[in-house]
Amino acid sequence: MKVTFLIVFLLAGIFNTNAQKAYIIHDFMKDYTLYFVQQTINSEIKEYYKLTENKSPKTVLEYGAKELSKPQISKTAKTAAFKSISNSNIRILGDVNFDGRPDIIIHDTEKFDEGCYSPIANASIFINTTTDFSYSQTISEVYNGAYCMRGGSFDIDTKNKRLITWSSGGASLHGCEHYSVLGKEAKMVATYQEDGYFPSPYCNITGKKWENNKWVSFTSLSLYEEGLKTNKLLSFDTKNGKGRVILFKADNVLYYAFRKNDEYNFISFAHPSSPEKASKAAFKFRKQNTGYELEFNSGSIKYILYETADNVGIKINVNGKISDWQGIAKKGTLDTLTHNKFINVTNE
């Protein structure tokens, strides 16, 4: 009985120290065939990837341990669906350079710790050009640098054609970088920190942007609308696409915020910007037969938030010239101010 157990154990050990799998995959990417080999020897994993065009035998991507491309290995390859291979390190990342073609990312099989917050597998990103999939060093560095940091993330902002990375320096301190992409090259165009320890409902933003061939420092505010929950009283987007109006409360203070509709989504105007300024940031609330109005001033500029049964928006009076920014996608109502108890709101 002991001899039988020993033989089984030895056979299992041989199998575990030398395992090889080869696949031919047709559904990884349209118009291409993926050849994938994975070999494990004594816990060391090697992989080989080859992507070829269906209309021709042309190889457009080759990556990994080329010794696994031997003809005798390819003869053992089995046709498989991509989703059935759970341990593959290749995937379609998305259109990272915004040229309308999907790009590919391949993760290494080993994890490295080169001063990162935690060990990660380095990734290589390949750009889908008109002739092949070409390695991008700068975009790969942006990706790996993002996940090297604590709480790191890598996002593709297709609307503004930016790559955006986030990192965390703590529960309320975040770092962000924006990159433009031209072909295979990524270039940083903004870097800033978001400080949630700022004594306000807002987060304080400090950073710099690349403008007119130089770095320009800036400060701003941000607001996590999702975190307002029941404190949000009214919100809507402006039809003219300029931004978003958010009316909310914090303790016994009423706040108005206008979030600019650009790649940063910062708060470009806040009334008040902090609890300490509430006494100088007054609102006047009026209930009318057809709806409600909330009026406030910032210097010589008068603002009137209005809401009727059919419309919502904000009127801006600058030296007698009135702009009416109508709203869409309204949530909430000014009716919640009917019985207000805010220190900076008076009813008329």
XYZ file of C-alpha atoms in Angstrom:
348
model
C 0.000 0.000 0.000
C 2.864 2.365 0.855
C 4.578 1.531 -2.459
C 1.407 2.379 -4.412
C 1.062 5.698 -2.582
C 4.707 6.559 -3.275
C 4.323 5.869 -7.011
C 1.207 8.076 -7.209
C 2.993 10.834 -5.308
C 6.022 10.699 -7.631
C 3.849 10.743 -10.740
C 1.929 13.736 -9.406
C 5.198 15.507 -8.698
C 6.425 14.928 -12.237
C 3.150 16.235 -13.660
C 3.208 19.368 -11.476
C 6.797 20.236 -12.356
C 6.304 19.982 -16.118
C 2.904 21.025 -17.478
C 2.267 22.513 -20.912
C -0.878 23.791 -22.601
C -1.282 25.168 -26.114
C -4.399 26.802 -27.577
C -5.685 28.214 -30.839
C -8.268 30.928 -30.175
C -10.493 32.512 -32.815
C -12.768 34.657 -30.633
C -10.168 36.787 -28.806
C -10.347 39.639 -31.351
C -12.316 40.005 -34.558
C -10.370 39.149 -37.744
C -7.452 37.664 -35.777
C -6.363 34.258 -34.450
C -4.500 33.988 -31.150
C -1.979 31.201 -30.516
C -1.266 30.817 -26.795
C 1.128 28.490 -24.984
C 1.678 28.214 -21.248
C 4.385 26.041 -19.728
C 5.068 25.372 -16.041
C 8.381 23.841 -14.963
C 9.210 23.650 -11.262
C 6.717 26.438 -10.439
C 8.201 28.711 -13.129
C 5.546 29.814 -15.605
C 6.401 30.790 -19.162
C 3.951 32.038 -21.773
C 4.042 32.696 -25.481
C 1.521 34.712 -27.516
C 1.212 35.064 -31.285
C -1.563 36.994 -32.996
C -2.056 36.494 -36.733
C -4.422 38.000 -39.281
C -7.165 35.729 -40.579
C -6.956 37.106 -44.114
C -3.236 36.354 -44.337
C -0.570 34.408 -42.431
C 0.951 37.689 -41.249
C 1.997 37.826 -37.576
C 0.990 41.172 -36.052
C 1.996 40.471 -32.439
C 4.527 38.115 -30.890
C 5.380 38.177 -27.194
C 6.846 35.946 -24.527
C 9.102 32.895 -24.462
C 9.805 32.242 -28.142
C 11.180 28.779 -27.395
C 7.524 27.787 -26.913
C 6.818 28.489 -30.591
C 8.381 25.187 -31.690
C 6.395 23.275 -34.351
C 6.087 20.190 -32.144
C 4.277 22.284 -29.519
C 1.918 23.932 -32.004
C 0.872 20.474 -33.216
C -0.595 19.782 -29.767
C -2.632 23.022 -29.695
C -6.340 22.661 -29.110
C -8.972 25.039 -30.443
C -10.659 26.752 -27.495
C -12.904 29.690 -26.631
C -11.006 32.575 -25.064
C -13.341 32.821 -22.079
C -12.629 29.172 -21.224
C -8.953 29.963 -20.500
C -9.076 31.355 -16.981
C -5.352 31.856 -16.424
C -4.423 33.848 -19.520
C -2.601 37.133 -18.950
C -3.618 38.758 -22.235
C -6.723 40.886 -22.752
C -8.127 43.738 -24.815
C -7.466 46.889 -22.795
C -9.497 49.355 -24.875
C -8.654 52.224 -27.199
C -5.847 53.852 -25.209
C -4.762 56.240 -27.986
C -8.270 57.125 -29.211
C -7.761 56.156 -32.857
C -10.824 53.909 -33.051
C -8.895 50.608 -32.760
C -8.766 48.415 -29.615
C -5.359 47.898 -28.019
C -3.914 44.916 -26.133
C -2.300 44.443 -22.718
C -0.213 41.453 -21.604
C 0.794 40.930 -17.961
C 3.987 39.157 -16.985
C 3.708 35.843 -15.159
C 5.901 36.981 -12.246
C 5.314 39.737 -9.726
C 8.009 42.270 -8.908
C 8.425 44.670 -6.002
C 10.497 47.614 -7.165
C 9.486 50.134 -4.534
C 5.786 49.648 -5.223
C 3.099 49.668 -2.550
C 2.658 45.949 -3.180
C 4.231 43.482 -5.650
C 2.623 43.677 -9.098
C 2.999 41.960 -12.429
C 4.412 44.384 -14.959
C 2.277 44.925 -18.020
C 3.123 45.586 -21.648
C 0.659 47.541 -23.788
C 0.565 47.071 -27.552
C -0.976 49.703 -29.822
C -3.131 48.565 -32.706
C -1.564 50.304 -35.695
C -2.552 49.912 -39.344
C 0.153 47.235 -39.809
C 0.667 45.487 -36.464
C 0.430 45.720 -32.676
C 3.373 47.827 -31.559
C 4.718 48.063 -27.989
C 4.289 51.440 -26.265
C 6.861 52.090 -23.589
C 5.339 55.344 -22.288
C 1.764 54.048 -22.032
C 3.025 50.865 -20.369
C 4.951 53.007 -17.869
C 1.823 55.044 -17.107
C -0.173 51.863 -16.508
C 2.461 50.180 -14.337
C 3.133 53.382 -12.430
C -0.563 53.736 -11.602
C -0.883 50.281 -10.045
C 2.484 50.581 -8.308
C 0.870 53.189 -6.039
C -1.521 52.537 -3.179
C -5.125 52.497 -4.384
C -3.944 52.970 -7.965
C -6.216 52.972 -11.008
C -5.903 53.491 -14.757
C -8.888 54.925 -16.645
C -9.493 55.629 -20.328
C -11.504 58.853 -20.707
C -12.846 58.497 -24.244
C -14.919 61.683 -24.042
C -11.962 63.979 -23.367
C -9.324 61.698 -24.953
C -7.244 61.391 -21.815
C -5.626 58.635 -19.789
C -6.285 59.274 -16.092
C -4.487 57.637 -13.176
C -5.407 57.816 -9.495
C -3.479 56.932 -6.354
C -4.245 57.138 -2.655
C -2.140 58.687 0.083
C -4.760 57.872 2.705
C -8.505 57.812 3.161
C -8.891 61.477 2.192
C -5.798 62.295 0.135
C -5.717 61.326 -3.530
C -3.329 61.995 -6.372
C -4.388 62.278 -9.996
C -2.577 62.596 -13.312
C -3.958 63.269 -16.793
C -2.153 62.221 -19.978
C -2.657 63.070 -23.610
C -1.768 60.395 -26.176
C -0.407 60.786 -29.695
C 0.179 57.530 -31.516
C 2.216 55.398 -29.113
C 3.374 58.247 -26.851
C 1.711 59.401 -23.631
C 2.475 62.844 -22.175
C 1.418 64.184 -18.789
C -0.739 67.314 -19.105
C -1.914 67.732 -15.490
C -1.115 66.495 -12.002
C -2.925 67.407 -8.799
C -3.809 66.337 -5.277
C -7.300 66.143 -3.834
C -7.308 66.849 -0.088
C -10.415 65.586 1.672
C -9.143 66.847 5.035
C -10.022 70.368 3.864
C -12.437 71.859 6.503
C -15.380 72.083 4.112
C -17.954 69.928 2.335
C -15.569 70.219 -0.623
C -12.148 68.730 -1.265
C -9.304 71.151 -1.896
C -7.447 70.749 -5.203
C -3.837 71.870 -5.762
C -1.804 71.027 -8.820
C -0.390 72.129 -12.139
C -1.352 71.923 -15.822
C 0.737 71.989 -18.994
C -0.412 75.094 -20.866
C 1.342 77.080 -23.602
C 4.481 74.931 -23.283
C 4.874 75.487 -19.550
C 3.532 74.221 -16.239
C 0.925 76.482 -14.637
C -0.089 76.057 -10.981
C -3.784 76.057 -10.068
C -6.170 75.520 -7.155
C -9.810 74.467 -7.209
C -12.498 72.494 -5.368
C -14.124 69.132 -5.977
C -17.303 67.547 -4.654
C -18.306 63.905 -4.360
C -21.960 64.156 -5.311
C -22.523 60.444 -4.696
C -21.560 60.914 -1.059
C -24.171 63.617 -0.434
C -26.999 61.048 -0.335
C -29.972 62.654 1.467
C -28.114 65.973 1.793
C -28.556 66.730 -1.907
C -31.665 68.881 -2.392
C -31.598 69.629 -6.127
C -29.382 68.860 -9.111
C -29.555 69.216 -12.876
C -27.360 69.488 -15.958
C -27.513 72.624 -18.103
C -28.833 72.230 -21.641
C -25.983 74.351 -22.983
C -23.497 71.728 -21.784
C -21.546 74.128 -19.586
C -21.901 72.114 -16.394
C -24.005 70.838 -13.545
C -25.865 72.615 -10.719
C -25.859 70.983 -7.279
C -27.755 72.381 -4.292
C -27.067 70.611 -1.018
C -26.943 71.014 2.729
C -24.293 70.333 5.348
C -25.369 70.727 8.965
C -27.419 73.965 9.016
C -25.801 75.603 5.973
C -27.122 75.638 2.389
C -24.563 75.303 -0.432
C -24.730 75.966 -4.158
C -22.100 74.382 -6.411
C -21.519 74.568 -10.154
C -19.436 71.720 -11.536
C -17.763 72.536 -14.822
C -18.316 70.125 -17.701
C -14.724 69.418 -18.725
C -12.205 66.645 -18.217
C -11.603 67.602 -14.568
C -15.193 68.156 -13.331
C -13.995 70.604 -10.691
C -16.324 72.988 -8.875
C -15.796 76.288 -10.687
C -18.143 78.256 -8.410
C -19.227 77.565 -4.829
C -21.596 79.653 -2.687
C -20.399 79.482 0.059
C -17.062 77.678 -0.347
C -16.785 76.811 3.363
C -18.914 76.939 6.551
C -16.958 79.983 7.772
C -18.218 81.993 4.796
C -21.884 81.062 5.261
C -22.818 84.384 6.902
C -21.628 86.270 3.798
C -23.260 83.858 1.350
C -26.973 84.465 1.862
C -29.900 83.041 -0.126
C -33.453 84.365 -0.571
C -36.159 81.764 -1.100
C -39.527 82.542 -2.672
C -42.516 80.256 -3.141
C -44.684 81.386 -6.063
C -47.927 80.220 -7.657
C -46.048 78.577 -10.518
C -43.071 77.274 -8.605
C -40.059 78.389 -6.602
C -37.075 80.748 -6.809
C -33.796 80.828 -4.898
C -31.820 84.057 -5.290
C -28.246 84.874 -4.284
C -25.501 87.305 -5.245
C -21.793 86.964 -5.875
C -20.358 90.450 -6.098
C -22.356 92.346 -8.715
C -23.693 89.150 -10.346
C -27.193 87.972 -9.400
C -28.244 84.336 -9.664
C -31.807 82.991 -9.559
C -32.447 79.264 -9.407
C -35.996 78.586 -10.589
C -38.300 75.597 -10.716
C -41.801 75.230 -12.138
C -43.956 72.225 -12.931
C -42.314 71.966 -16.374
C -38.941 73.700 -16.124
C -35.839 74.096 -14.028
C -32.781 76.250 -14.532
C -30.729 79.212 -13.389
C -30.781 82.825 -14.556
C -27.551 84.817 -14.357
C -27.781 88.625 -14.361
C -24.509 90.382 -15.232
C -24.919 94.179 -15.384
C -28.499 93.842 -16.596
C -27.759 91.163 -19.200
C -29.623 87.983 -18.258
C -28.582 84.508 -19.382
C -31.097 81.711 -18.856
C -29.389 78.338 -18.457
C -32.195 75.817 -18.645
C -31.765 72.478 -16.913
C -32.283 68.840 -17.818
C -32.172 65.547 -15.877
C -33.500 67.181 -12.714
C -33.345 65.338 -9.410
C -34.815 66.738 -6.203
C -36.804 69.937 -5.762
C -36.644 73.444 -4.290
C -39.804 72.575 -2.377
C -37.587 71.143 0.384
C -36.685 74.752 1.298
C -40.276 75.638 2.168
C -39.687 74.971 5.847
C -35.948 75.567 5.884
C -33.827 75.970 8.988
C -30.604 77.113 7.338
C -28.622 79.977 8.850
C -27.950 81.512 5.433
C -31.484 81.302 3.916
C -34.377 83.731 4.401
C -37.942 83.163 3.174
C -39.743 85.943 1.351
